[in-house]
């Protein structure tokens, strides 16, 4: 016991020494760290605590233990639809969007300088223009005025307009398509910026060493030196893929027919803003948070193998 | 002698360009890019066209993509509506510009400072702090809005610009992005500067920030984009402090009759982020050309 205490003391003394030695680091970190604690960490902790309460925003929260979680998993059928949809959307748009973002960034990087800028602008356009995805609701509008319907009617492929966004059969494919179209966002731009850090002389050296095609170059040189950006892109993809709600709510309506386009986050927004059950909404957020952390850890492990 | 020369020459020539690029591969890449570019540019083309469409063309059947008789009616209507508003529109514009500029500048500075020490120094708590930042990135922002509101009202910042600006300073995305890029800065450079007697501050300003210019130019895009489109309707309720997207949103609440004005609004809101984007991207890609020389 005493030995343990002594070890602890030694460790504490060492840590203190290290802290004093790196005083300047804390000075650099402090402004950000203080604001971050106040505006991000504190609210997240409060939300997690709220998930164990009944809280309707007007009255003070009332502790109810795990009741929210039990209701979510056992009694809330709509939530389960949301979970299913979110997993489908995340499983399809996450990986495809991530890989597409990288490939496009890599391809664009090979273009001559002037064309490159134009290409980046065009490929990023769907993300930068804010609510521009609403255009798809006009495209896929259920009446014959919708562009897709008008086009298919003209070609004679269909004889009457399809209710793209209110028929549960078509809803999810359309939504997944639109999300994929928007997915060249944060990751894509950071890859574009990251590809510049790749040392060209290294590639030249590797050519001498016998790397013969661009795929080998990608795997042995470009990817390993992009690892930090790859991790960044991956985590942004997870965040975006699991937090899908804007697009489904705007395109398929809120609530959508038979809840066919319900996602975890639109369920959360439903409870938070329509029913004022913030405790329940927080429980949804906490569960989602846990899932995303697991997913992040798995991907981090996969990325550590890149280039080996 | 002549034989060897013949073999060597083309190889040298190629190496100065790119050794491992095949023409067919290049063609394939161009084809793929062109195909997807059409798809990606489509809504942009649509938005520009609709903004100049007269009302009868907006509701035409079958719908047309290209505008037949371009008109500025939609913009004129928008300005008429704007002129009727009792808070001058320049005020909304100023509000949003102020929030965007101050928020973005502060975010880049604070996030870079923190990212620098997290990436390049080892000190107690550094790893833990960074892990917390990445984790917080994944928590859904919707449920934290109530605790956030309480904190802001405790600080007395509700209904001020600061309720939007100060939380934006500490957004986790910026720190994460900057830290990932700063990790790539070679330690040798920092060591050399230290030997020359440079202080941390000088290393940060003179060495690290110029190298990671592509990173903070990219971060600038993300930040401008989110702040420019921020309606801030929860935290700001005084009419004269409201943001541009919020004011425009109110105009659009007019319904179908405002469809033409709506497309004009969409286009106007896109102009600023896209301009910032183009300026910063051409800078990003320029530094790329110069970084090749540096090596």
XYZ file of C-alpha atoms in Angstrom, chain A:
308
model
C 0.000 0.000 0.000
C 2.736 2.381 0.995
C 4.700 1.486 -2.075
C 1.679 2.225 -4.173
C 1.241 5.585 -2.489
C 4.842 6.444 -3.093
C 4.548 5.509 -6.746
C 1.498 7.687 -7.042
C 3.304 10.578 -5.408
C 6.252 10.166 -7.731
C 3.962 10.106 -10.709
C 2.098 13.189 -9.534
C 5.383 15.013 -8.994
C 6.530 14.035 -12.469
C 3.266 15.151 -14.060
C 3.491 18.441 -12.190
C 7.026 18.928 -13.455
C 5.945 18.192 -17.002
C 3.077 20.616 -16.645
C 5.339 23.368 -15.402
C 7.824 22.685 -18.151
C 5.066 23.019 -20.754
C 3.450 26.105 -19.277
C 3.415 27.788 -22.640
C 1.406 24.935 -24.159
C -1.407 25.477 -21.712
C -1.348 29.135 -22.582
C -1.857 28.298 -26.254
C -4.562 25.813 -25.440
C -6.439 27.792 -22.799
C -8.644 30.132 -24.874
C -9.966 27.303 -26.974
C -10.191 24.842 -24.109
C -12.205 27.175 -21.890
C -14.746 28.019 -24.581
C -14.932 24.412 -25.653
C -15.636 23.252 -22.129
C -18.367 25.840 -21.646
C -20.123 25.499 -24.999
C -19.541 21.882 -25.945
C -18.512 19.632 -23.083
C -20.918 21.058 -20.519
C -23.994 20.849 -22.775
C -23.135 17.276 -23.784
C -22.821 16.232 -20.146
C -26.082 17.977 -19.254
C -27.817 16.196 -22.134
C -26.545 12.809 -21.039
C -27.780 13.500 -17.509
C -31.143 14.629 -18.900
C -31.502 11.311 -20.697
C -32.213 9.725 -17.300
C -35.017 12.149 -16.532
C -38.462 13.133 -17.655
C -38.005 16.714 -18.844
C -40.666 18.672 -20.706
C -38.684 21.958 -20.758
C -41.324 23.804 -18.686
C -41.106 21.847 -15.419
C -37.857 20.892 -13.711
C -36.517 17.495 -14.825
C -37.644 14.461 -12.827
C -35.286 11.493 -12.399
C -36.728 8.286 -13.858
C -33.650 6.098 -14.201
C -33.405 3.984 -17.323
C -37.085 4.354 -18.210
C -36.390 6.392 -21.377
C -34.000 3.787 -22.685
C -36.370 0.942 -21.838
C -39.216 2.666 -23.651
C -37.021 3.378 -26.639
C -35.895 -0.158 -27.155
C -38.998 -2.058 -26.077
C -42.017 0.140 -26.686
C -41.192 2.548 -29.499
C -41.806 0.910 -32.868
C -41.222 4.107 -34.793
C -37.790 4.428 -33.209
C -36.906 0.987 -34.502
C -37.924 2.049 -38.012
C -35.657 5.050 -37.519
C -32.778 2.849 -36.398
C -33.219 0.589 -39.391
C -33.328 3.509 -41.837
C -30.391 5.251 -40.228
C -28.300 2.098 -40.443
C -29.251 1.571 -44.073
C -28.437 5.175 -44.929
C -25.205 5.179 -42.924
C -24.048 1.836 -44.282
C -24.580 2.920 -47.890
C -23.779 6.624 -47.910
C -20.974 6.550 -45.337
C -18.483 4.263 -47.090
C -19.481 5.184 -50.661
C -19.421 8.890 -49.909
C -16.074 8.586 -48.169
C -14.393 6.613 -50.916
C -15.942 8.776 -53.630
C -14.749 11.908 -51.854
C -11.223 10.568 -51.789
C -11.202 9.290 -55.359
C -12.600 12.514 -56.765
C -10.119 14.570 -54.763
C -7.309 12.367 -56.047
C -8.461 12.499 -59.662
C -8.997 16.246 -59.543
C -5.554 16.658 -58.092
C -4.117 15.288 -61.326
C -5.777 17.882 -63.516
C -3.961 20.879 -64.928
C -4.095 23.833 -62.474
C -6.818 25.964 -64.066
C -9.211 23.109 -64.743
C -8.562 21.927 -61.206
C -10.053 24.992 -59.541
C -13.175 24.791 -61.712
C -13.522 21.074 -61.002
C -13.258 21.610 -57.242
C -15.926 24.311 -57.390
C -18.314 22.126 -59.365
C -17.862 19.052 -57.198
C -18.273 20.994 -53.998
C -21.199 23.074 -55.278
C -23.971 20.855 -53.861
C -22.555 21.262 -50.377
C -21.746 24.938 -50.438
C -25.063 26.143 -51.690
C -26.846 25.422 -48.414
C -30.425 24.331 -48.877
C -29.939 23.671 -52.555
C -30.895 20.008 -52.143
C -34.484 21.242 -52.017
C -34.182 21.346 -55.782
C -34.512 17.593 -55.716
C -37.952 17.912 -54.217
C -38.943 19.756 -57.401
C -37.145 17.167 -59.521
C -38.915 14.298 -57.823
C -42.193 16.097 -57.266
C -45.079 13.602 -57.405
C -47.171 15.482 -59.974
C -46.456 15.485 -63.718
C -44.702 18.841 -63.233
C -41.812 17.163 -61.486
C -38.808 16.959 -63.797
C -38.248 13.250 -63.378
C -41.898 12.439 -63.920
C -42.145 14.786 -66.895
C -39.080 13.192 -68.436
C -40.259 9.609 -67.903
C -43.760 10.451 -69.151
C -42.340 12.008 -72.274
C -40.251 8.934 -72.992
C -43.297 6.754 -72.374
C -41.565 4.695 -69.676
C -44.353 5.398 -67.231
C -47.970 6.234 -67.962
C -48.819 8.047 -64.779
C -46.677 10.138 -62.454
C -44.926 8.314 -59.630
C -45.248 9.691 -56.113
C -41.498 9.563 -55.561
C -41.466 11.214 -52.172
C -44.652 9.893 -50.615
C -44.579 6.303 -51.799
C -42.538 4.309 -49.261
C -41.070 2.115 -52.016
C -39.314 4.998 -53.732
C -38.646 7.230 -50.769
C -35.465 5.676 -49.440
C -33.691 5.168 -52.790
C -34.358 8.797 -53.728
C -33.148 10.013 -50.349
C -30.018 7.878 -50.468
C -29.283 9.208 -53.933
C -29.607 12.803 -52.804
C -27.435 12.210 -49.725
C -24.745 10.597 -51.848
C -24.890 13.542 -54.174
C -24.291 15.854 -51.221
C -21.683 13.716 -49.572
C -18.630 15.228 -51.248
C -18.435 17.774 -48.492
C -16.068 18.264 -45.628
C -14.026 15.148 -46.373
C -13.538 16.020 -50.029
C -12.148 19.477 -49.289
C -9.799 18.257 -46.604
C -8.506 15.589 -48.992
C -7.928 18.235 -51.657
C -5.922 20.257 -49.155
C -4.197 17.153 -47.794
C -3.003 15.906 -51.160
C -0.724 18.925 -51.268
C 1.203 17.739 -48.288
C 2.233 14.648 -50.227
C 5.909 14.946 -50.943
C 6.447 14.793 -54.708
C 10.104 13.856 -54.343
C 8.993 10.771 -52.443
C 6.897 9.707 -55.420
C 9.821 10.240 -57.759
C 12.054 8.209 -55.502
C 9.490 5.437 -55.384
C 9.312 5.365 -59.153
C 12.985 4.541 -59.195
C 12.349 1.859 -56.575
C 9.948 0.132 -58.926
C 6.483 1.409 -58.235
C 4.963 1.064 -61.636
C 1.397 2.302 -61.644
C -0.709 4.920 -60.007
C -2.571 2.441 -57.824
C 0.667 1.333 -56.213
C 1.640 4.927 -55.789
C -1.723 5.538 -54.116
C -1.398 2.637 -51.702
C 2.275 2.937 -50.770
C 2.855 6.669 -50.800
C -0.200 8.865 -51.100
C -2.441 7.093 -48.589
C 0.133 6.627 -45.829
C 1.133 10.271 -45.952
C -2.529 11.287 -45.882
C -3.409 9.299 -42.782
C -4.349 12.251 -40.567
C -6.733 13.589 -43.227
C -8.153 10.139 -43.841
C -9.061 9.900 -40.182
C -10.562 13.354 -40.297
C -12.631 12.485 -43.358
C -13.756 9.204 -41.826
C -15.004 10.804 -38.661
C -16.802 13.514 -40.593
C -18.439 10.806 -42.736
C -19.631 8.925 -39.676
C -21.019 12.102 -38.164
C -22.834 13.047 -41.328
C -24.088 9.569 -42.134
C -25.568 8.965 -38.697
C -27.026 12.435 -38.272
C -29.094 12.421 -41.441
C -32.399 14.202 -40.865
C -32.488 17.469 -42.812
C -32.679 15.779 -46.170
C -35.269 13.184 -45.199
C -37.450 15.764 -43.490
C -37.272 18.216 -46.356
C -37.817 15.669 -49.121
C -40.162 13.063 -47.698
C -42.039 15.347 -45.352
C -42.178 15.300 -41.597
C -43.649 12.971 -40.590
C -43.248 10.936 -43.763
C -45.847 8.439 -45.012
C -45.929 5.444 -42.631
C -42.736 6.856 -41.064
C -40.957 5.210 -43.985
C -38.256 7.879 -44.071
C -37.886 8.302 -40.325
C -34.300 8.409 -39.080
C -32.948 8.384 -35.549
C -32.327 12.098 -35.611
C -35.677 13.014 -37.123
C -37.239 10.907 -34.352
C -35.213 12.881 -31.863
C -36.348 16.181 -33.372
C -39.929 14.941 -33.309
C -39.733 14.308 -29.563
C -37.696 17.397 -28.820
C -39.654 20.009 -30.725
C -43.135 18.611 -31.297
C -43.715 16.761 -28.036
C -41.294 18.641 -25.775
C -39.903 15.470 -24.274
C -36.297 16.537 -23.981
C -35.391 13.685 -21.632
C -36.501 11.169 -24.214
C -34.787 13.088 -27.014
C -31.571 13.145 -24.980
C -31.770 9.388 -24.508
C -31.991 8.999 -28.289
C -28.993 11.292 -28.721
C -26.981 9.389 -26.122
C -27.680 6.031 -27.766
C -26.712 7.444 -31.144
C -23.570 8.926 -29.614
C -22.553 5.536 -28.205
C -23.090 3.843 -31.567
C -21.021 6.441 -33.362
C -18.138 6.077 -30.917
C -18.070 2.313 -31.480
C -18.129 2.884 -35.215
C -15.332 5.442 -34.963
C -13.111 3.068 -32.997
C -13.620 0.314 -35.567
C -12.718 2.637 -38.413
C -9.704 4.014 -36.587
C -8.392 0.461 -36.309
C -8.970 -0.149 -40.008
C -7.166 3.053 -40.963
C -4.113 2.108 -38.937
C -3.583 -0.721 -41.438
C -3.487 1.540 -44.478
C -0.300 1.220 -46.457
C 1.006 -1.841 -44.608
